[in-house]
Amino acid sequence: MYAAKTAGGHRWHWFDAALDEAANETARLSADLRQALPDEQIFALYQPIVELTTGAIVGGEVLMRWQHPQRGLISPDVFIPLAERSGCIVELGYWVLEHTCRQAAAWRDRYGDNAPAKISVNVSARQLAKSDFVDQMEVILRRTGMDVSRLVLEVTETAVFSSTVAARRLEQLKTVGVRIALDDFGTGQSTLSLLLDCPVDILKVDKSFVSGTAADQAGAIIVKNLIGFTTDFAIDAVAEGVETIAQADRLRRLGYQYAQGYLYARPMPAADFEHQFTSSAVAALTR
Ligand code: C2E
Ligand code: CA
Ligand code: CA
């Protein structure tokens, strides 16, 4: 059934032994995932978001990792879809939110304005569908002492597009003062009207248009034209997946202000990120 669904749905798929083995494998991984949080196998990495003109760190995105006891490090591209299917993304999502808020509040206490202005956390549609999501988030903010205006929640356009509940939740979040970033922009059933209908503060242009397969033809045109829309809507644009100096130069010329990508830094442990933003603040002061 899942093979048919994965291939786009509304179709049938012959059963075969290889599929059965794959399904078993997935089921095993899914079962293991339930133990991952209690067994402290889940951890978070931080990737800087920088200002294109100065290279100064203005924020960071938190990216979840799973250290499996037998299989080693498992990519979120593998385990997040499993967690979404089983529902345990809700629990994982609260964990990463609490972890992030606690860390960001501690940095703020310690470094004041030299701490990153914003910290971004990814949120799945399944989490937004929870009727008490906003209440739970507020509990976490209070418990950790995190200032709501520094929190950015990243949601994919597909999540918002495919559910009216998710769109309504964004309105609620906006009222509370959280910032919303529309993630992977350009990959789903993108409609620019989404920018009008939803309270979006930040648009993250998908890395496939910046450095990926679509970067040289259509992608280049999309990247070039999106910046005009974001400026008119007073939305900040972040270019994802910036890998080369040439890409960064081009984005800067087009008017992009913010970027994220391997050119600047790979996702890293909290201690390394802390080292980066404290030394980058020193560099800015002495510039
Ligand atoms: P995303 O939200 O689009 O995150 C950006 C991904 O791009 C990250 O992959 C990051 O490591 C990668 N990346 C950053 N710079 C570059 C670059 O210059 N080039 C290339 N090719 N890639 C770059 P990662 O960490 O493997 O995460 C994959 C996806 O898993 C994320 O995509 C996000 O959708 C999901 N994810 C990760 N952590 C969480 C989480 O805590 N909650 C939820 N719901 N999803 C998460
Ligand atoms: Ca993201
Ligand atoms: Ca993205």
mmCIF file of C-alpha atoms and ligand atoms in Angstrom:
data_model
loop_
_atom_site.group_PDB
_atom_site.id
_atom_site.type_symbol
_atom_site.label_atom_id
_atom_site.label_comp_id
_atom_site.label_asym_id
_atom_site.label_seq_id
_atom_site.Cartn_x
_atom_site.Cartn_y
_atom_site.Cartn_z
ATOM 1 C CA MET A 1 0.000 0.000 0.000
ATOM 2 C CA TYR A 2 2.761 2.437 0.925
ATOM 3 C CA ALA A 3 4.635 1.644 -2.315
ATOM 4 C CA ALA A 4 1.512 2.629 -4.259
ATOM 5 C CA LYS A 5 1.016 5.747 -2.143
ATOM 6 C CA THR A 6 4.654 6.774 -2.456
ATOM 7 C CA ALA A 7 4.400 6.468 -6.240
ATOM 8 C CA GLY A 8 1.679 9.104 -6.190
ATOM 9 C CA GLY A 9 -1.416 7.291 -4.937
ATOM 10 C CA HIS A 10 -4.508 6.199 -6.832
ATOM 11 C CA ARG A 11 -2.676 3.207 -8.242
ATOM 12 C CA TRP A 12 -1.996 -0.399 -7.425
ATOM 13 C CA HIS A 13 1.315 -2.109 -6.874
ATOM 14 C CA TRP A 14 2.174 -5.825 -7.151
ATOM 15 C CA PHE A 15 3.376 -7.318 -3.931
ATOM 16 C CA ASP A 16 6.926 -8.687 -4.059
ATOM 17 C CA ALA A 17 9.417 -10.009 -1.533
ATOM 18 C CA ALA A 18 11.749 -7.023 -1.868
ATOM 19 C CA LEU A 19 8.900 -4.700 -0.935
ATOM 20 C CA ASP A 20 8.100 -6.915 2.027
ATOM 21 C CA GLU A 21 11.717 -6.689 3.182
ATOM 22 C CA ALA A 22 11.708 -2.902 2.730
ATOM 23 C CA ALA A 23 8.457 -2.647 4.677
ATOM 24 C CA ASN A 24 9.944 -4.732 7.496
ATOM 25 C CA GLU A 25 12.991 -2.515 7.519
ATOM 26 C CA THR A 26 10.833 0.599 7.714
ATOM 27 C CA ALA A 27 8.701 -0.921 10.465
ATOM 28 C CA ARG A 28 11.832 -1.792 12.469
ATOM 29 C CA LEU A 29 13.249 1.704 12.089
ATOM 30 C CA SER A 30 9.892 3.177 13.049
ATOM 31 C CA ALA A 31 9.779 1.034 16.193
ATOM 32 C CA ASP A 32 13.359 2.042 17.051
ATOM 33 C CA LEU A 33 12.416 5.691 16.622
ATOM 34 C CA ARG A 34 9.939 5.425 19.485
ATOM 35 C CA GLN A 35 12.863 4.625 21.771
ATOM 36 C CA ALA A 36 15.148 7.288 20.338
ATOM 37 C CA LEU A 37 14.019 10.164 22.582
ATOM 38 C CA PRO A 38 13.906 8.246 25.888
ATOM 39 C CA ASP A 39 17.312 6.721 25.052
ATOM 40 C CA GLU A 40 18.769 10.158 24.256
ATOM 41 C CA GLN A 41 19.731 9.290 20.680
ATOM 42 C CA ILE A 42 18.180 12.482 19.292
ATOM 43 C CA PHE A 43 20.227 15.642 19.201
ATOM 44 C CA ALA A 44 20.234 19.014 17.475
ATOM 45 C CA LEU A 45 22.700 20.780 15.208
ATOM 46 C CA TYR A 46 22.732 24.478 14.353
ATOM 47 C CA GLN A 47 23.397 26.013 10.962
ATOM 48 C CA PRO A 48 24.111 29.758 10.790
ATOM 49 C CA ILE A 49 21.984 32.126 8.731
ATOM 50 C CA VAL A 50 24.144 35.044 7.650
ATOM 51 C CA GLU A 51 23.785 38.520 6.256
ATOM 52 C CA LEU A 52 25.071 38.330 2.687
ATOM 53 C CA THR A 53 26.869 41.659 2.657
ATOM 54 C CA THR A 54 28.778 41.303 5.933
ATOM 55 C CA GLY A 55 28.771 37.569 6.626
ATOM 56 C CA ALA A 56 27.526 38.355 10.151
ATOM 57 C CA ILE A 57 25.469 35.620 11.807
ATOM 58 C CA VAL A 58 21.911 36.857 12.241
ATOM 59 C CA GLY A 59 20.279 33.561 13.088
ATOM 60 C CA GLY A 60 20.496 29.814 13.124
ATOM 61 C CA GLU A 61 18.371 26.901 12.002
ATOM 62 C CA VAL A 62 18.067 23.912 14.280
ATOM 63 C CA LEU A 63 18.328 20.575 12.477
ATOM 64 C CA MET A 64 17.518 17.299 14.183
ATOM 65 C CA ARG A 65 19.790 14.251 14.078
ATOM 66 C CA TRP A 66 19.328 10.638 15.157
ATOM 67 C CA GLN A 67 22.298 8.611 16.343
ATOM 68 C CA HIS A 68 21.057 5.032 15.994
ATOM 69 C CA PRO A 69 22.907 2.588 18.261
ATOM 70 C CA GLN A 70 23.507 0.045 15.445
ATOM 71 C CA ARG A 71 23.030 1.973 12.202
ATOM 72 C CA GLY A 72 24.916 5.122 13.100
ATOM 73 C CA LEU A 73 23.776 8.585 12.119
ATOM 74 C CA ILE A 74 20.417 8.631 10.332
ATOM 75 C CA SER A 75 19.437 11.599 8.176
ATOM 76 C CA PRO A 76 16.280 13.557 8.983
ATOM 77 C CA ASP A 77 15.260 13.019 5.360
ATOM 78 C CA VAL A 78 14.857 9.367 6.400
ATOM 79 C CA PHE A 79 13.484 9.550 9.925
ATOM 80 C CA ILE A 80 11.298 12.683 9.805
ATOM 81 C CA PRO A 81 8.914 11.129 7.215
ATOM 82 C CA LEU A 82 8.735 7.995 9.396
ATOM 83 C CA ALA A 83 7.993 10.121 12.443
ATOM 84 C CA GLU A 84 5.324 11.998 10.514
ATOM 85 C CA ARG A 85 3.678 8.761 9.462
ATOM 86 C CA SER A 86 3.674 7.236 12.941
ATOM 87 C CA GLY A 87 2.747 10.476 14.698
ATOM 88 C CA CYS A 88 5.828 10.554 16.935
ATOM 89 C CA ILE A 89 6.880 13.769 15.134
ATOM 90 C CA VAL A 90 4.636 15.558 17.649
ATOM 91 C CA GLU A 91 6.741 14.401 20.580
ATOM 92 C CA LEU A 92 10.024 14.925 18.679
ATOM 93 C CA GLY A 93 8.826 18.380 17.664
ATOM 94 C CA TYR A 94 8.136 19.458 21.251
ATOM 95 C CA TRP A 95 11.506 18.099 22.292
ATOM 96 C CA VAL A 96 13.396 20.093 19.666
ATOM 97 C CA LEU A 97 11.350 23.219 20.396
ATOM 98 C CA GLU A 98 12.082 23.021 24.131
ATOM 99 C CA HIS A 99 15.752 22.244 23.554
ATOM 100 C CA THR A 100 16.071 25.202 21.170
ATOM 101 C CA CYS A 101 14.259 27.671 23.416
ATOM 102 C CA ARG A 102 16.333 26.668 26.447
ATOM 103 C CA GLN A 103 19.583 27.034 24.475
ATOM 104 C CA ALA A 104 18.592 30.330 22.834
ATOM 105 C CA ALA A 105 17.484 31.836 26.164
ATOM 106 C CA ALA A 106 20.793 30.808 27.758
ATOM 107 C CA TRP A 107 22.760 32.436 24.924
ATOM 108 C CA ARG A 108 20.689 35.595 25.259
ATOM 109 C CA ASP A 109 21.381 35.756 29.010
ATOM 110 C CA ARG A 110 25.069 35.215 28.455
ATOM 111 C CA TYR A 111 25.776 37.252 25.317
ATOM 112 C CA GLY A 112 22.919 39.757 25.065
ATOM 113 C CA ASP A 113 22.817 41.381 21.638
ATOM 114 C CA ASN A 114 25.779 39.313 20.491
ATOM 115 C CA ALA A 115 23.586 36.198 20.575
ATOM 116 C CA PRO A 116 21.862 35.422 17.249
ATOM 117 C CA ALA A 117 18.799 37.619 16.828
ATOM 118 C CA LYS A 118 16.631 34.697 15.669
ATOM 119 C CA ILE A 119 16.541 30.945 16.036
ATOM 120 C CA SER A 120 14.530 28.840 13.591
ATOM 121 C CA VAL A 121 12.896 25.484 14.228
ATOM 122 C CA ASN A 122 11.218 23.246 11.650
ATOM 123 C CA VAL A 123 7.604 22.321 12.297
ATOM 124 C CA SER A 124 5.650 19.602 10.491
ATOM 125 C CA ALA A 125 2.039 19.773 9.341
ATOM 126 C CA ARG A 126 1.186 17.027 11.788
ATOM 127 C CA GLN A 127 2.356 19.209 14.687
ATOM 128 C CA LEU A 128 0.370 22.204 13.453
ATOM 129 C CA ALA A 129 -2.720 20.008 13.237
ATOM 130 C CA LYS A 130 -2.703 19.560 17.034
ATOM 131 C CA SER A 131 -5.387 21.808 18.486
ATOM 132 C CA ASP A 132 -3.237 22.628 21.527
ATOM 133 C CA PHE A 133 -0.025 23.337 19.583
ATOM 134 C CA VAL A 134 -0.028 27.062 20.343
ATOM 135 C CA ASP A 135 -0.816 26.512 24.036
ATOM 136 C CA GLN A 136 1.963 23.938 24.354
ATOM 137 C CA MET A 137 4.390 26.263 22.625
ATOM 138 C CA GLU A 138 3.542 29.063 25.037
ATOM 139 C CA VAL A 139 4.114 26.725 27.977
ATOM 140 C CA ILE A 140 7.557 25.907 26.560
ATOM 141 C CA LEU A 141 8.360 29.598 26.021
ATOM 142 C CA ARG A 142 7.445 30.401 29.633
ATOM 143 C CA ARG A 143 9.290 27.408 31.054
ATOM 144 C CA THR A 144 12.493 28.229 29.174
ATOM 145 C CA GLY A 145 12.376 32.026 29.405
ATOM 146 C CA MET A 146 12.586 32.347 25.619
ATOM 147 C CA ASP A 147 11.509 35.653 24.110
ATOM 148 C CA VAL A 148 8.795 34.827 21.559
ATOM 149 C CA SER A 149 9.917 37.483 19.075
ATOM 150 C CA ARG A 150 13.210 35.649 18.582
ATOM 151 C CA LEU A 151 11.577 32.372 17.598
ATOM 152 C CA VAL A 152 11.008 31.498 13.949
ATOM 153 C CA LEU A 153 8.924 28.485 13.003
ATOM 154 C CA GLU A 154 9.696 27.067 9.561
ATOM 155 C CA VAL A 155 6.778 25.414 7.795
ATOM 156 C CA THR A 156 6.749 24.064 4.256
ATOM 157 C CA GLU A 157 4.341 25.505 1.754
ATOM 158 C CA THR A 158 2.979 21.985 1.188
ATOM 159 C CA ALA A 159 2.038 21.764 4.876
ATOM 160 C CA VAL A 160 0.174 25.052 4.710
ATOM 161 C CA PHE A 161 -1.315 24.467 1.307
ATOM 162 C CA SER A 162 -2.719 21.032 2.079
ATOM 163 C CA SER A 163 -4.540 21.918 5.273
ATOM 164 C CA THR A 164 -6.816 24.728 6.314
ATOM 165 C CA VAL A 165 -6.105 23.829 9.951
ATOM 166 C CA ALA A 166 -2.408 24.569 9.412
ATOM 167 C CA ALA A 167 -3.207 27.908 7.788
ATOM 168 C CA ARG A 168 -5.458 28.814 10.733
ATOM 169 C CA ARG A 169 -2.745 27.777 13.184
ATOM 170 C CA LEU A 170 -0.334 30.206 11.535
ATOM 171 C CA GLU A 171 -2.783 33.025 12.230
ATOM 172 C CA GLN A 172 -2.856 32.023 15.905
ATOM 173 C CA LEU A 173 0.924 31.829 16.047
ATOM 174 C CA LYS A 174 1.160 35.250 14.488
ATOM 175 C CA THR A 175 -1.109 36.670 17.188
ATOM 176 C CA VAL A 176 1.197 35.278 19.849
ATOM 177 C CA GLY A 177 4.171 37.006 18.161
ATOM 178 C CA VAL A 178 6.108 34.107 16.603
ATOM 179 C CA ARG A 179 7.670 34.643 13.205
ATOM 180 C CA ILE A 180 6.783 32.308 10.361
ATOM 181 C CA ALA A 181 9.150 31.208 7.600
ATOM 182 C CA LEU A 182 7.846 29.502 4.489
ATOM 183 C CA ASP A 183 10.400 26.751 3.878
ATOM 184 C CA ASP A 184 11.500 25.070 0.612
ATOM 185 C CA PHE A 185 9.700 27.761 -1.339
ATOM 186 C CA GLY A 186 9.202 26.860 -4.972
ATOM 187 C CA THR A 187 9.107 23.072 -4.565
ATOM 188 C CA GLY A 188 5.457 22.474 -3.695
ATOM 189 C CA GLN A 189 2.333 23.699 -5.403
ATOM 190 C CA SER A 190 3.724 27.178 -4.906
ATOM 191 C CA THR A 191 1.334 29.957 -5.334
ATOM 192 C CA LEU A 192 2.312 33.497 -4.685
ATOM 193 C CA SER A 193 -1.156 34.017 -3.239
ATOM 194 C CA LEU A 194 0.042 31.951 -0.289
ATOM 195 C CA LEU A 195 2.136 34.967 0.609
ATOM 196 C CA LEU A 196 -0.999 37.078 0.699
ATOM 197 C CA ASP A 197 -3.190 34.552 2.507
ATOM 198 C CA CYS A 198 -0.762 33.504 5.206
ATOM 199 C CA PRO A 199 1.060 35.641 7.727
ATOM 200 C CA VAL A 200 4.528 34.901 6.373
ATOM 201 C CA ASP A 201 7.529 36.908 7.614
ATOM 202 C CA ILE A 202 10.342 35.044 5.893
ATOM 203 C CA LEU A 203 10.572 33.153 2.648
ATOM 204 C CA LYS A 204 13.250 30.503 2.257
ATOM 205 C CA VAL A 205 14.038 29.981 -1.408
ATOM 206 C CA ASP A 206 14.674 26.273 -1.889
ATOM 207 C CA LYS A 207 18.252 25.141 -2.381
ATOM 208 C CA SER A 208 17.415 23.368 -5.651
ATOM 209 C CA PHE A 209 17.084 26.811 -7.263
ATOM 210 C CA VAL A 210 20.212 28.185 -5.642
ATOM 211 C CA SER A 211 22.730 25.370 -6.005
ATOM 212 C CA GLY A 212 20.733 22.308 -6.988
ATOM 213 C CA THR A 213 19.666 20.736 -10.262
ATOM 214 C CA ALA A 214 17.393 23.626 -11.288
ATOM 215 C CA ALA A 215 19.922 26.330 -10.417
ATOM 216 C CA ASP A 216 21.139 27.198 -13.898
ATOM 217 C CA GLN A 217 17.989 27.617 -15.986
ATOM 218 C CA ALA A 218 14.489 27.991 -14.588
ATOM 219 C CA GLY A 219 15.794 28.203 -11.036
ATOM 220 C CA ALA A 220 17.901 31.231 -11.827
ATOM 221 C CA ILE A 221 14.831 33.032 -13.159
ATOM 222 C CA ILE A 222 12.778 32.105 -10.096
ATOM 223 C CA VAL A 223 15.496 33.294 -7.737
ATOM 224 C CA LYS A 224 15.800 36.529 -9.661
ATOM 225 C CA ASN A 225 12.088 37.304 -9.679
ATOM 226 C CA LEU A 226 11.116 36.185 -6.188
ATOM 227 C CA ILE A 227 13.121 38.920 -4.562
ATOM 228 C CA GLY A 228 10.830 41.559 -6.078
ATOM 229 C CA PHE A 229 7.757 39.930 -4.579
ATOM 230 C CA THR A 230 9.291 39.565 -1.140
ATOM 231 C CA THR A 231 10.385 43.194 -1.121
ATOM 232 C CA ASP A 232 6.889 44.358 -2.102
ATOM 233 C CA PHE A 233 5.279 42.171 0.558
ATOM 234 C CA ALA A 234 7.862 43.263 3.169
ATOM 235 C CA ILE A 235 8.978 39.672 3.600
ATOM 236 C CA ASP A 236 12.610 38.760 4.331
ATOM 237 C CA ALA A 237 14.116 36.366 1.810
ATOM 238 C CA VAL A 238 16.688 33.749 2.793
ATOM 239 C CA ALA A 239 18.502 31.862 0.038
ATOM 240 C CA GLU A 240 19.153 28.263 1.085
ATOM 241 C CA GLY A 241 21.935 25.982 -0.082
ATOM 242 C CA VAL A 242 24.515 28.631 -0.954
ATOM 243 C CA GLU A 243 27.649 26.623 -1.719
ATOM 244 C CA THR A 244 29.930 28.858 -3.790
ATOM 245 C CA ILE A 245 31.179 32.436 -3.729
ATOM 246 C CA ALA A 246 29.759 32.919 -7.251
ATOM 247 C CA GLN A 247 26.279 31.966 -5.997
ATOM 248 C CA ALA A 248 26.600 34.338 -3.037
ATOM 249 C CA ASP A 249 27.768 37.198 -5.304
ATOM 250 C CA ARG A 250 24.877 36.695 -7.662
ATOM 251 C CA LEU A 251 22.327 36.627 -4.813
ATOM 252 C CA ARG A 252 23.786 39.787 -3.367
ATOM 253 C CA ARG A 253 23.577 41.523 -6.739
ATOM 254 C CA LEU A 254 19.945 40.449 -7.063
ATOM 255 C CA GLY A 255 19.182 42.098 -3.741
ATOM 256 C CA TYR A 256 19.094 39.124 -1.377
ATOM 257 C CA GLN A 257 19.993 39.995 2.183
ATOM 258 C CA TYR A 258 20.256 36.637 3.923
ATOM 259 C CA ALA A 259 21.758 33.268 3.099
ATOM 260 C CA GLN A 260 22.380 29.842 4.523
ATOM 261 C CA GLY A 261 24.598 27.112 3.138
ATOM 262 C CA TYR A 262 27.796 25.116 3.169
ATOM 263 C CA LEU A 263 29.756 28.142 1.900
ATOM 264 C CA TYR A 264 29.302 29.692 5.344
ATOM 265 C CA ALA A 265 29.001 26.638 7.559
ATOM 266 C CA ARG A 266 27.606 23.131 7.801
ATOM 267 C CA PRO A 267 25.167 22.303 10.593
ATOM 268 C CA MET A 268 27.240 22.031 13.793
ATOM 269 C CA PRO A 269 26.902 21.261 17.515
ATOM 270 C CA ALA A 270 25.668 24.043 19.819
ATOM 271 C CA ALA A 271 29.136 24.650 21.312
ATOM 272 C CA ASP A 272 30.674 25.228 17.862
ATOM 273 C CA PHE A 273 27.844 27.538 16.845
ATOM 274 C CA GLU A 274 28.320 29.495 20.057
ATOM 275 C CA HIS A 275 32.016 29.818 19.250
ATOM 276 C CA GLN A 276 31.158 31.035 15.723
ATOM 277 C CA PHE A 277 28.718 33.749 16.701
ATOM 278 C CA THR A 278 30.836 35.030 19.569
ATOM 279 C CA SER A 279 33.930 35.307 17.362
ATOM 280 C CA SER A 280 31.899 36.788 14.500
ATOM 281 C CA ALA A 281 30.596 39.450 16.901
ATOM 282 C CA VAL A 282 34.184 40.275 17.875
ATOM 283 C CA ALA A 283 35.137 40.460 14.177
ATOM 284 C CA ALA A 284 32.236 42.834 13.501
ATOM 285 C CA LEU A 285 33.298 45.100 16.373
ATOM 286 C CA THR A 286 36.859 45.329 15.119
ATOM 287 C CA ARG A 287 35.941 45.775 11.466
HETATM 288 P P1 C2E B 1 15.335 21.894 5.523
HETATM 289 O O1 C2E B 1 14.445 22.441 6.575
HETATM 290 O O2 C2E B 1 15.170 22.443 4.151
HETATM 291 O O3 C2E B 1 16.814 22.121 6.065
HETATM 292 C C1 C2E B 1 17.890 22.483 5.243
HETATM 293 C C2 C2E B 1 18.661 21.264 4.803
HETATM 294 O O4 C2E B 1 19.624 21.651 3.832
HETATM 295 C C3 C2E B 1 19.437 20.612 5.931
HETATM 296 O O5 C2E B 1 19.471 19.208 5.700
HETATM 297 C C4 C2E B 1 20.831 21.221 5.744
HETATM 298 O O6 C2E B 1 21.861 20.441 6.303
HETATM 299 C C5 C2E B 1 20.914 21.239 4.240
HETATM 300 N N1 C2E B 1 21.862 22.240 3.742
HETATM 301 C C6 C2E B 1 22.303 23.355 4.341
HETATM 302 N N2 C2E B 1 23.144 24.040 3.570
HETATM 303 C C7 C2E B 1 23.263 23.330 2.415
HETATM 304 C C8 C2E B 1 24.022 23.516 1.193
HETATM 305 O O7 C2E B 1 24.754 24.476 1.007
HETATM 306 N N3 C2E B 1 23.861 22.568 0.225
HETATM 307 C C9 C2E B 1 23.050 21.484 0.390
HETATM 308 N N4 C2E B 1 22.968 20.609 -0.597
HETATM 309 N N5 C2E B 1 22.336 21.278 1.528
HETATM 310 C C10 C2E B 1 22.443 22.186 2.520
HETATM 311 P P2 C2E B 1 19.197 18.166 6.873
HETATM 312 O O8 C2E B 1 19.765 18.678 8.159
HETATM 313 O O9 C2E B 1 19.625 16.829 6.377
HETATM 314 O O10 C2E B 1 17.628 18.188 7.033
HETATM 315 C C11 C2E B 1 16.792 17.718 6.022
HETATM 316 C C12 C2E B 1 15.355 18.074 6.267
HETATM 317 O O11 C2E B 1 14.836 17.361 7.399
HETATM 318 C C13 C2E B 1 15.135 19.544 6.610
HETATM 319 O O12 C2E B 1 15.172 20.292 5.427
HETATM 320 C C14 C2E B 1 13.777 19.481 7.272
HETATM 321 O O13 C2E B 1 12.758 19.414 6.299
HETATM 322 C C15 C2E B 1 13.843 18.147 7.999
HETATM 323 N N6 C2E B 1 14.174 18.394 9.418
HETATM 324 C C16 C2E B 1 15.368 18.513 10.027
HETATM 325 N N7 C2E B 1 15.240 18.756 11.345
HETATM 326 C C17 C2E B 1 13.908 18.807 11.594
HETATM 327 C C18 C2E B 1 13.107 19.035 12.765
HETATM 328 O O14 C2E B 1 13.600 19.282 13.880
HETATM 329 N N8 C2E B 1 11.727 18.976 12.597
HETATM 330 C C19 C2E B 1 11.158 18.735 11.394
HETATM 331 N N9 C2E B 1 9.814 18.705 11.311
HETATM 332 N N10 C2E B 1 11.876 18.538 10.272
HETATM 333 C C20 C2E B 1 13.229 18.573 10.363
HETATM 334 CA CA CA B 2 13.980 24.393 7.303
HETATM 335 CA CA CA B 3 14.488 24.308 3.322
#
